[in-house]
Amino acid sequence: MRTLAAWLIRAQFRSRRAATLLSMLAIALGVALGYSIHLINDAALADFSRAMKTVQGEPDAVIAARDSAGSVPLPLVDEIAGDPAVLVAAAVIETRVRIDDLRTPVRLIGIDLFTAAAMMPGLLPRDAERAATGGILAGALYASPALLAEIGLQAGATLTLLRGDQRWSATIGGDLPAAGADDLLLVADIAWVQEHFGPAGAVSEVRVRLAPESDPAGWRAGVAARLPPALLLRVAQDDSERASNLSRAYRVNLNVLALVALLTGAFLVFATQLTAVAQRSTHFALLGVLGLPPRMRLLLVLLEGLAIGLPGALLGLVLGYALALAFTQLLGGDLGGGYFSGKVPLIVPQLLPASGFLLLGCAASLTGAAYPAYLNLRQPLVEALNNGFTARPQAVRSRRRQLLLPASLALLAGGLLQLPPLSGLPLAAYAAIALVLLIGVAGAPLLTQEIFGRAARLRLPATQRIALQNVAQAPLMAQVAASGLIVSFALTASMVIMVSSFRVAVDHWLDHVLPAPLYLRGKASPLPQELLTALERADAPFLRVERSAYASLTLDPRRPAVALLVRELDRRDPAARLPFTGAVLVPPPEMPVVWISEAMQEIYRIVPGQSLRLPLLGGDVEVFVGGVWRDYARQFGALVISRDDYQRLGGDFRPSDLALWPRPGEEAAAGEWLAPHAAAHALEVAESAGIRRLSLSIFDKSFAVTYALEAAAMVIGVFGLAVTLTASVWLRARELATLAALGFDQRMLRHALMLEGALIASVGLLIGLACGIAIGAILTHVVNPQAFHWRMPLHLPWLALLGGAVATLAAAVLASRQAAREATRLPLAQVLASSQ
Amino acid sequence: MLTATGLAKRHREASRALFTDLAFTVAAGEIVALVGESGIGKSTLLNCIAGLDTPDGGAIAIGSPAVDIVRLGEAARAALRARSIGFVFQAFHVLPTLTVAQNIGVPLLLAGVPAAEHASRTQALLTGVGLPGFGDRWPASLSGGELQRVAIARALVHRPRLILADEPTGNLDPRTAGQVLTLLLERVREQRASALIVTHSRHVAESCDRILTLTPQGLE
Ligand SMILES: Nc1ncnc2c1ncn2[C@@H]1O[C@H](COP(=O)(O)OP(=O)(O)O)[C@@H](O)[C@H]1O
Ligand SMILES: [Mg+2]
């Protein structure tokens, strides 16, 4: 039996090389994309946790402030260190500082050498012999090898660190031998850091190693209960979970694109195998008559599917690995998503995930082969042996029963869309998308029969009438030919709709959030007082200056921190600056008010009008939620508080960003006025138009991958049509030969076939467009809010959609030319002479 | 070898029954011709015997010990065909994607004949049907008469005890038809198999051991 299968598969590959290769490639593409995304992300996460371990060691617990502006007071540090269950308590001060000509701030970590030796071996300094600084306790700085290379300095050189108005010049005493190759780090003694940059009488965090005989869980619970609300206790697990949460939605979206490719691959296998079964139905029937067991008739077709899927998937793994290497070299570990700072992570393929993706590719092609295999099993042997494939195995079905399937699928999809996300992912919505595609494919024969059956009854020239009749009477073939186009156009159209809706929304949003002509940014590090004072003088060429400061709040240690934006805006009229999505509520006069972003509303399930306790400024502050605003910049949530409220709560307002309105006519002077300040403090000045351009170009770049995939999907769809049409020509050889014998010349025959291709493509594109709009709406209104917490209105780019449809139609007509040419090459006399 | 009793068949959507109470036997080693007008039901009867169609009533016992193919399931019928029945069709039905030798080898694979015997058996039959050296050729390069000889070799290669042939010479010119038929009868006799041959040719029918005529009233 194995020999027979091998003979048949080899024969099949020999006679249908193009279609088989194409299906193989589509499967390979899907597997390659999925696998490369997996490899890259795995490497990036491993890189992230390694870097984390270097800086933090492997403590049993970390105690830190929830507010990035907060700190852990020294008495508490002493209390923890004195706890008998604690083996080591390492206090750490961590801050970001600027180095003269380095544009990005660098992490400065203040450690206590003796506790660090036990807890954070990755941070231990090594004195260079020639530096002779007297060591870390004498105030020397230690830089990671990567940083030394970046600034081009060696041990013994003096380095000036800046943070706002504070500065510290110190000698580089040596390096950090255990730091990772990419880590940009500075280490100094904690007391020296505290003296120059604060915080007074406090530290950033305490990292705890417990005694071997203690009960870590019990100890953590006890301490967590005693901690003031402004502090939190973290474990290492929270950190890795947070890192994975960070890029999860982005990853999922890319994975869905990979699935799209895999799905198109499955459809191609479907088209290939169905036409293959149809073409060889007499062969299979003969084998059945000769005694091939029915089970084997099913298995052979599945096996052929596998023979396409397995090499495809293997090729996909190799391709995926190559893609992963190429992408990380080009874009870094987050594919341009901007979630990880690591440089080029190391790609390490592992057996288990690789076999997982291999199976996925095989499963896709088996799924594609399943229905053809079933049809092959169900073919009545004698009928198939004498007449070949019957295009309508269940010919007479009532219209009502035909409508039943799509209708019930639509109901099911509607139900799925009502479900909430599963563990943060819009899985139900993805299932609904698959159902929409299924409805489109299942509905195709209905539409073709309805439209073309009716049209064929019109008085038309023979060529046209024949074409219409062919489509109407072989709905299954039409369905197969159209299904590839339905799926690929639906997915492409939906992506185009989603991306365009998103882009239009971002465009509007930028209008609202960039009211000033000029912006000055300190990159999350406070601006020098000297500049702020100069701005307040009368000779500064500015009509208006609005300042803002940033901090972050950790509300849940397993989630990325929420951004806290302190802004100079009117508490009674925040809508002048923030793009609110609903009503703005008037807060009670005695209560501080915050306005939360959509993401924060969805992640933490907060509603406007409620009050909220926030771990703000070392306390536990009750605030009023005054409204929800749209924020496409911070996916993990943001909240805005007015400067007045912040200061009333005792906050120290140290602005890091400025929005500037130059006096009319003095725009050039304003730029010149700012230039020396920006140069002196490594600040960034940007015009709103520039920021806008940059934001949109980043947006476009991050969706560039999708355009490539869309193009690939369309090519695959058109090829699928060509393959099926060509096969259908062979299937109808006798019919075509009869037409020729009756006086159809080659030109007429060719025109009839091209018309047929155009008709089928039109049906496919029409249904594809309808499905695409439905899926686009699901992506925009359900998937995006659930995965990214971003909402936006639906925008249909008709020009692009119709343009794409027309271009595809043209390609389809060209593709059917190929099939038509095949028809004119049929050995007509021979076909007529043979009895089958 | 083959005993049919009480066979009745009426196709779905057909206005009248093809036969209502058919009974006949084909003895071991006997070659029987089946004749009758077109559309009378000869092919249907052959299909019922091969288990490709199911009669509305009656039994068809094949081989010894006898098995009633009517009562078998789909898979068991296929297995019985693979082991005990050889087929020759009017339209040859030689697979164009397999070589001549592979085409002849298919029943050996299906019947589970040990691989070591395949080559010798195939060669012997190729010679037996007058096509020595044709093993590696593709069917597209063969004439009708040659194709039907390949089909005869395929029908006999696994040494079935019953050969069913449905108008095996209907697509051939009279001269070739005569040669092919002589060959078929010779090989069947050589293997001491039984055969039921549907034919319109008096000449063919007279070469057989016995003639059965199917009429609307039944067998004569
Ligand atoms: N699958 C079928 N369904 C309905 N009618 C059939 C089927 N097969 C054959 N028939 C009809 O049964 C009759 C006998 O056919 P057949 O057995 O092929 O006749 P013969 O081989 O004697 O020419 C014919 O009228 C034919 O139209
Ligand atoms: Mg017949």
Short mmCIF file of N, CA, C and O in Angstrom, two decimals, chain A residues 272-367:
data_model
loop_
_atom_site.label_atom_id
_atom_site.label_comp_id
_atom_site.label_asym_id
_atom_site.label_seq_id
_atom_site.Cartn_x
_atom_site.Cartn_y
_atom_site.Cartn_z
N THR A 272 -5.93 22.95 -4.61
CA THR A 272 -5.09 22.01 -5.35
C THR A 272 -5.63 20.59 -5.22
O THR A 272 -5.77 19.87 -6.21
N GLN A 273 -5.95 20.20 -4.00
CA GLN A 273 -6.36 18.83 -3.77
C GLN A 273 -7.75 18.55 -4.34
O GLN A 273 -8.02 17.48 -4.84
N LEU A 274 -8.63 19.56 -4.26
CA LEU A 274 -9.97 19.33 -4.80
C LEU A 274 -9.90 19.15 -6.31
O LEU A 274 -10.49 18.23 -6.86
N THR A 275 -9.13 20.01 -6.96
CA THR A 275 -9.02 19.85 -8.41
C THR A 275 -8.28 18.56 -8.72
O THR A 275 -8.60 17.88 -9.69
N ALA A 276 -7.31 18.22 -7.87
CA ALA A 276 -6.58 16.98 -8.11
C ALA A 276 -7.51 15.79 -8.00
O ALA A 276 -7.45 14.86 -8.80
N VAL A 277 -8.38 15.83 -7.01
CA VAL A 277 -9.33 14.74 -6.83
C VAL A 277 -10.30 14.70 -8.01
O VAL A 277 -10.60 13.64 -8.56
N ALA A 278 -10.75 15.90 -8.41
CA ALA A 278 -11.71 15.96 -9.50
C ALA A 278 -11.07 15.43 -10.77
O ALA A 278 -11.64 14.61 -11.50
N GLN A 279 -9.84 15.87 -11.01
CA GLN A 279 -9.14 15.47 -12.22
C GLN A 279 -8.94 13.96 -12.29
O GLN A 279 -8.95 13.37 -13.35
N ARG A 280 -8.69 13.37 -11.12
CA ARG A 280 -8.34 11.96 -11.14
C ARG A 280 -9.45 11.09 -10.59
O ARG A 280 -9.20 9.99 -10.12
N SER A 281 -10.68 11.61 -10.60
CA SER A 281 -11.75 10.83 -9.98
C SER A 281 -11.91 9.48 -10.67
O SER A 281 -12.19 8.49 -10.01
N THR A 282 -11.69 9.42 -11.99
CA THR A 282 -11.80 8.11 -12.64
C THR A 282 -10.68 7.20 -12.15
O THR A 282 -10.88 6.00 -11.99
N HIS A 283 -9.51 7.77 -11.90
CA HIS A 283 -8.39 6.95 -11.42
C HIS A 283 -8.69 6.36 -10.06
O HIS A 283 -8.49 5.17 -9.81
N PHE A 284 -9.17 7.23 -9.17
CA PHE A 284 -9.48 6.73 -7.83
C PHE A 284 -10.61 5.70 -7.89
O PHE A 284 -10.60 4.70 -7.18
N ALA A 285 -11.59 5.98 -8.79
CA ALA A 285 -12.70 5.04 -8.92
C ALA A 285 -12.17 3.70 -9.42
O ALA A 285 -12.55 2.64 -8.91
N LEU A 286 -11.26 3.74 -10.38
CA LEU A 286 -10.69 2.50 -10.90
C LEU A 286 -9.99 1.73 -9.78
O LEU A 286 -10.19 0.52 -9.62
N LEU A 287 -9.18 2.46 -8.98
CA LEU A 287 -8.48 1.80 -7.88
C LEU A 287 -9.49 1.18 -6.93
O LEU A 287 -9.29 0.08 -6.42
N GLY A 288 -10.59 1.89 -6.69
CA GLY A 288 -11.64 1.36 -5.82
C GLY A 288 -12.22 0.08 -6.40
O GLY A 288 -12.42 -0.90 -5.69
N VAL A 289 -12.47 0.09 -7.71
CA VAL A 289 -13.02 -1.10 -8.36
C VAL A 289 -12.03 -2.26 -8.26
O VAL A 289 -12.39 -3.40 -8.03
N LEU A 290 -10.75 -1.93 -8.40
CA LEU A 290 -9.72 -2.98 -8.33
C LEU A 290 -9.51 -3.48 -6.90
O LEU A 290 -8.77 -4.43 -6.70
N GLY A 291 -10.13 -2.81 -5.93
CA GLY A 291 -10.06 -3.33 -4.58
C GLY A 291 -9.35 -2.46 -3.57
O GLY A 291 -9.02 -2.90 -2.48
N LEU A 292 -9.12 -1.17 -3.91
CA LEU A 292 -8.53 -0.27 -2.92
C LEU A 292 -9.58 -0.01 -1.83
O LEU A 292 -10.70 0.40 -2.14
N PRO A 293 -9.25 -0.27 -0.56
CA PRO A 293 -10.24 -0.08 0.49
C PRO A 293 -10.69 1.38 0.56
O PRO A 293 -9.88 2.28 0.31
N PRO A 294 -11.95 1.62 0.90
CA PRO A 294 -12.47 2.99 0.94
C PRO A 294 -11.63 3.88 1.87
O PRO A 294 -11.40 5.04 1.57
N ARG A 295 -11.21 3.30 2.98
CA ARG A 295 -10.40 4.06 3.94
C ARG A 295 -9.16 4.64 3.24
O ARG A 295 -8.74 5.76 3.48
N MET A 296 -8.60 3.81 2.32
CA MET A 296 -7.38 4.25 1.65
C MET A 296 -7.64 5.37 0.64
O MET A 296 -6.78 6.18 0.35
N ARG A 297 -8.88 5.38 0.09
CA ARG A 297 -9.21 6.45 -0.84
C ARG A 297 -9.18 7.78 -0.11
O ARG A 297 -8.75 8.79 -0.63
N LEU A 298 -9.65 7.75 1.16
CA LEU A 298 -9.61 8.95 2.00
C LEU A 298 -8.16 9.28 2.34
O LEU A 298 -7.70 10.41 2.20
N LEU A 299 -7.44 8.24 2.77
CA LEU A 299 -6.09 8.44 3.27
C LEU A 299 -5.12 8.94 2.19
O LEU A 299 -4.25 9.76 2.48
N LEU A 300 -5.31 8.43 0.97
CA LEU A 300 -4.39 8.80 -0.10
C LEU A 300 -4.41 10.31 -0.34
O LEU A 300 -3.37 10.93 -0.49
N VAL A 301 -5.62 10.87 -0.34
CA VAL A 301 -5.73 12.32 -0.59
C VAL A 301 -5.14 13.09 0.59
O VAL A 301 -4.42 14.08 0.40
N LEU A 302 -5.39 12.60 1.80
CA LEU A 302 -4.81 13.25 2.96
C LEU A 302 -3.28 13.17 2.90
O LEU A 302 -2.57 14.13 3.21
N LEU A 303 -2.81 12.01 2.51
CA LEU A 303 -1.36 11.78 2.42
C LEU A 303 -0.74 12.74 1.41
O LEU A 303 0.34 13.27 1.61
N GLU A 304 -1.45 12.92 0.30
CA GLU A 304 -0.95 13.87 -0.70
C GLU A 304 -0.89 15.28 -0.11
O GLU A 304 0.05 16.03 -0.38
N GLY A 305 -1.92 15.62 0.68
CA GLY A 305 -1.91 16.91 1.37
C GLY A 305 -0.69 17.03 2.27
O GLY A 305 0.00 18.04 2.30
N LEU A 306 -0.43 15.95 3.00
CA LEU A 306 0.71 15.93 3.91
C LEU A 306 2.02 16.05 3.13
O LEU A 306 2.97 16.68 3.57
N ALA A 307 2.04 15.41 1.96
CA ALA A 307 3.25 15.46 1.13
C ALA A 307 3.50 16.89 0.66
O ALA A 307 4.62 17.24 0.31
N ILE A 308 2.46 17.71 0.64
CA ILE A 308 2.66 19.13 0.34
C ILE A 308 3.05 19.87 1.61
O ILE A 308 3.95 20.70 1.63
N GLY A 309 2.35 19.54 2.71
CA GLY A 309 2.51 20.28 3.96
C GLY A 309 3.85 20.05 4.65
O GLY A 309 4.46 20.99 5.15
N LEU A 310 4.31 18.81 4.66
CA LEU A 310 5.52 18.51 5.43
C LEU A 310 6.75 19.21 4.86
O LEU A 310 7.44 19.92 5.58
N PRO A 311 7.03 19.05 3.56
CA PRO A 311 8.19 19.78 3.02
C PRO A 311 7.98 21.29 3.14
O PRO A 311 8.93 22.03 3.41
N GLY A 312 6.73 21.74 2.95
CA GLY A 312 6.43 23.16 3.09
C GLY A 312 6.79 23.65 4.48
O GLY A 312 7.45 24.68 4.65
N ALA A 313 6.35 22.90 5.49
CA ALA A 313 6.60 23.30 6.86
C ALA A 313 8.09 23.26 7.19
O ALA A 313 8.61 24.14 7.88
N LEU A 314 8.78 22.24 6.68
CA LEU A 314 10.23 22.15 6.92
C LEU A 314 10.94 23.35 6.31
O LEU A 314 11.77 24.00 6.96
N LEU A 315 10.55 23.65 5.08
CA LEU A 315 11.12 24.82 4.41
C LEU A 315 10.81 26.07 5.24
O LEU A 315 11.66 26.96 5.40
N GLY A 316 9.58 26.12 5.77
CA GLY A 316 9.15 27.25 6.59
C GLY A 316 10.03 27.43 7.82
O GLY A 316 10.37 28.55 8.19
N LEU A 317 10.42 26.32 8.45
CA LEU A 317 11.26 26.42 9.64
C LEU A 317 12.62 27.04 9.29
O LEU A 317 13.10 27.93 9.98
N VAL A 318 13.19 26.56 8.19
CA VAL A 318 14.48 27.09 7.77
C VAL A 318 14.34 28.58 7.44
O VAL A 318 15.12 29.43 7.90
N LEU A 319 13.29 28.87 6.68
CA LEU A 319 13.04 30.25 6.28
C LEU A 319 12.79 31.13 7.51
O LEU A 319 13.24 32.27 7.57
N GLY A 320 12.05 30.58 8.46
CA GLY A 320 11.71 31.32 9.68
C GLY A 320 12.98 31.67 10.45
O GLY A 320 13.13 32.79 10.96
N TYR A 321 13.88 30.72 10.52
CA TYR A 321 15.13 30.96 11.23
C TYR A 321 15.92 32.07 10.52
O TYR A 321 16.41 33.01 11.17
N ALA A 322 15.98 31.97 9.20
CA ALA A 322 16.69 32.99 8.44
C ALA A 322 16.03 34.36 8.62
O ALA A 322 16.70 35.37 8.83
N LEU A 323 14.70 34.36 8.59
CA LEU A 323 13.96 35.62 8.77
C LEU A 323 14.25 36.23 10.13
O LEU A 323 14.46 37.44 10.26
N ALA A 324 14.26 35.36 11.15
CA ALA A 324 14.50 35.84 12.51
C ALA A 324 15.87 36.49 12.60
O ALA A 324 16.03 37.58 13.17
N LEU A 325 16.86 35.84 12.00
CA LEU A 325 18.21 36.41 12.00
C LEU A 325 18.21 37.76 11.30
O LEU A 325 18.71 38.76 11.82
N ALA A 326 17.60 37.78 10.10
CA ALA A 326 17.61 39.01 9.31
C ALA A 326 16.88 40.13 10.04
O ALA A 326 17.38 41.26 10.13
N PHE A 327 15.72 39.82 10.60
CA PHE A 327 14.92 40.86 11.25
C PHE A 327 15.61 41.43 12.47
O PHE A 327 15.62 42.63 12.70
N THR A 328 16.22 40.54 13.29
CA THR A 328 16.86 41.06 14.49
C THR A 328 18.07 41.91 14.12
O THR A 328 18.36 42.89 14.79
N GLN A 329 18.74 41.54 13.04
CA GLN A 329 19.87 42.37 12.61
C GLN A 329 19.37 43.75 12.19
O GLN A 329 19.97 44.76 12.50
N LEU A 330 18.22 43.76 11.48
CA LEU A 330 17.73 45.01 10.92
C LEU A 330 16.99 45.86 11.94
O LEU A 330 17.17 47.07 12.00
N LEU A 331 16.14 45.23 12.74
CA LEU A 331 15.20 46.01 13.54
C LEU A 331 15.35 45.84 15.04
O LEU A 331 14.72 46.54 15.80
N GLY A 332 16.15 44.87 15.50
CA GLY A 332 16.23 44.63 16.93
C GLY A 332 15.14 43.69 17.37
O GLY A 332 14.34 43.22 16.57
N GLY A 333 15.10 43.43 18.67
CA GLY A 333 14.28 42.35 19.20
C GLY A 333 12.80 42.59 19.23
O GLY A 333 12.02 41.69 19.51
N ASP A 334 12.33 43.78 18.92
CA ASP A 334 10.90 44.02 19.04
C ASP A 334 10.29 44.33 17.68
O ASP A 334 9.19 44.86 17.60
N LEU A 335 11.01 44.00 16.59
CA LEU A 335 10.51 44.23 15.25
C LEU A 335 10.06 45.67 15.06
O LEU A 335 9.06 45.94 14.43
N GLY A 336 10.77 46.60 15.65
CA GLY A 336 10.40 48.00 15.49
C GLY A 336 9.25 48.41 16.37
O GLY A 336 8.78 49.54 16.31
N GLY A 337 8.75 47.52 17.22
CA GLY A 337 7.62 47.85 18.08
C GLY A 337 8.02 48.75 19.24
O GLY A 337 7.18 49.38 19.87
N GLY A 338 9.30 48.80 19.55
CA GLY A 338 9.78 49.72 20.58
C GLY A 338 9.54 49.27 22.01
O GLY A 338 9.45 50.08 22.91
N TYR A 339 9.43 47.96 22.26
CA TYR A 339 9.13 47.53 23.62
C TYR A 339 10.35 47.13 24.42
O TYR A 339 10.35 47.21 25.63
N PHE A 340 11.38 46.65 23.75
CA PHE A 340 12.57 46.25 24.48
C PHE A 340 13.72 47.13 24.03
O PHE A 340 13.82 47.49 22.87
N SER A 341 14.62 47.40 24.97
CA SER A 341 15.70 48.30 24.58
C SER A 341 16.92 47.52 24.12
O SER A 341 17.83 48.07 23.55
N GLY A 342 16.94 46.21 24.37
CA GLY A 342 18.11 45.39 24.03
C GLY A 342 18.48 45.54 22.57
O GLY A 342 17.65 45.89 21.74
N LYS A 343 19.70 45.27 22.23
CA LYS A 343 20.11 45.44 20.85
C LYS A 343 19.80 44.17 20.06
O LYS A 343 18.65 43.85 19.85
N VAL A 344 20.81 43.44 19.63
CA VAL A 344 20.54 42.26 18.81
C VAL A 344 20.51 41.02 19.70
O VAL A 344 21.54 40.57 20.19
N PRO A 345 19.36 40.45 19.92
CA PRO A 345 19.31 39.27 20.79
C PRO A 345 19.80 38.03 20.03
O PRO A 345 19.80 38.00 18.81
N LEU A 346 20.21 37.05 20.81
CA LEU A 346 20.74 35.82 20.23
C LEU A 346 19.58 34.88 19.91
O LEU A 346 18.74 34.60 20.76
N ILE A 347 19.53 34.42 18.65
CA ILE A 347 18.44 33.52 18.25
C ILE A 347 18.85 32.07 18.51
O ILE A 347 19.85 31.61 17.98
N VAL A 348 18.10 31.38 19.36
CA VAL A 348 18.42 29.99 19.64
C VAL A 348 17.22 29.11 19.34
O VAL A 348 16.23 29.13 20.05
N PRO A 349 17.26 28.34 18.24
CA PRO A 349 16.13 27.47 17.96
C PRO A 349 16.10 26.30 18.93
O PRO A 349 17.15 25.79 19.33
N GLN A 350 14.88 25.90 19.33
CA GLN A 350 14.76 24.76 20.23
C GLN A 350 13.82 23.74 19.62
O GLN A 350 12.97 24.08 18.81
N LEU A 351 14.00 22.49 20.06
CA LEU A 351 13.30 21.40 19.40
C LEU A 351 11.79 21.51 19.54
O LEU A 351 11.04 21.40 18.57
N LEU A 352 11.32 21.75 20.76
CA LEU A 352 9.89 21.66 21.03
C LEU A 352 9.08 22.68 20.22
O LEU A 352 8.15 22.29 19.51
N PRO A 353 9.42 23.98 20.30
CA PRO A 353 8.64 24.94 19.49
C PRO A 353 8.77 24.66 18.00
O PRO A 353 7.78 24.76 17.26
N ALA A 354 9.97 24.24 17.57
CA ALA A 354 10.15 23.96 16.15
C ALA A 354 9.21 22.85 15.71
O ALA A 354 8.54 22.95 14.68
N SER A 355 9.11 21.78 16.52
CA SER A 355 8.19 20.70 16.12
C SER A 355 6.75 21.18 16.19
O SER A 355 5.91 20.73 15.41
N GLY A 356 6.48 22.10 17.13
CA GLY A 356 5.13 22.66 17.20
C GLY A 356 4.75 23.34 15.90
O GLY A 356 3.67 23.11 15.36
N PHE A 357 5.65 24.16 15.37
CA PHE A 357 5.35 24.88 14.13
C PHE A 357 5.30 23.92 12.94
O PHE A 357 4.52 24.12 12.01
N LEU A 358 6.12 22.87 13.00
CA LEU A 358 6.09 21.86 11.95
C LEU A 358 4.69 21.22 11.90
O LEU A 358 4.07 21.09 10.85
N LEU A 359 4.21 20.87 13.09
CA LEU A 359 2.88 20.26 13.17
C LEU A 359 1.81 21.21 12.66
O LEU A 359 0.87 20.81 11.97
N LEU A 360 1.96 22.49 13.00
CA LEU A 360 0.98 23.49 12.58
C LEU A 360 0.89 23.53 11.06
O LEU A 360 -0.20 23.56 10.49
N GLY A 361 2.06 23.53 10.41
CA GLY A 361 2.07 23.56 8.95
C GLY A 361 1.41 22.31 8.36
O GLY A 361 0.61 22.40 7.43
N CYS A 362 1.72 21.15 8.96
CA CYS A 362 1.10 19.91 8.48
C CYS A 362 -0.40 19.94 8.71
O CYS A 362 -1.19 19.55 7.85
N ALA A 363 -0.79 20.44 9.88
CA ALA A 363 -2.22 20.49 10.20
C ALA A 363 -2.95 21.37 9.20
O ALA A 363 -4.04 21.04 8.75
N ALA A 364 -2.32 22.50 8.83
CA ALA A 364 -2.97 23.40 7.88
C ALA A 364 -3.21 22.69 6.56
O ALA A 364 -4.30 22.77 5.98
N SER A 365 -2.20 21.96 6.08
CA SER A 365 -2.38 21.34 4.76
C SER A 365 -3.34 20.15 4.86
O SER A 365 -4.09 19.88 3.93
N LEU A 366 -3.34 19.46 6.01
CA LEU A 366 -4.30 18.36 6.18
C LEU A 366 -5.72 18.90 6.21
O LEU A 366 -6.64 18.31 5.64
N THR A 367 -5.89 20.06 6.88
CA THR A 367 -7.21 20.68 6.92
C THR A 367 -7.67 21.00 5.50
O THR A 367 -8.83 20.76 5.15
#
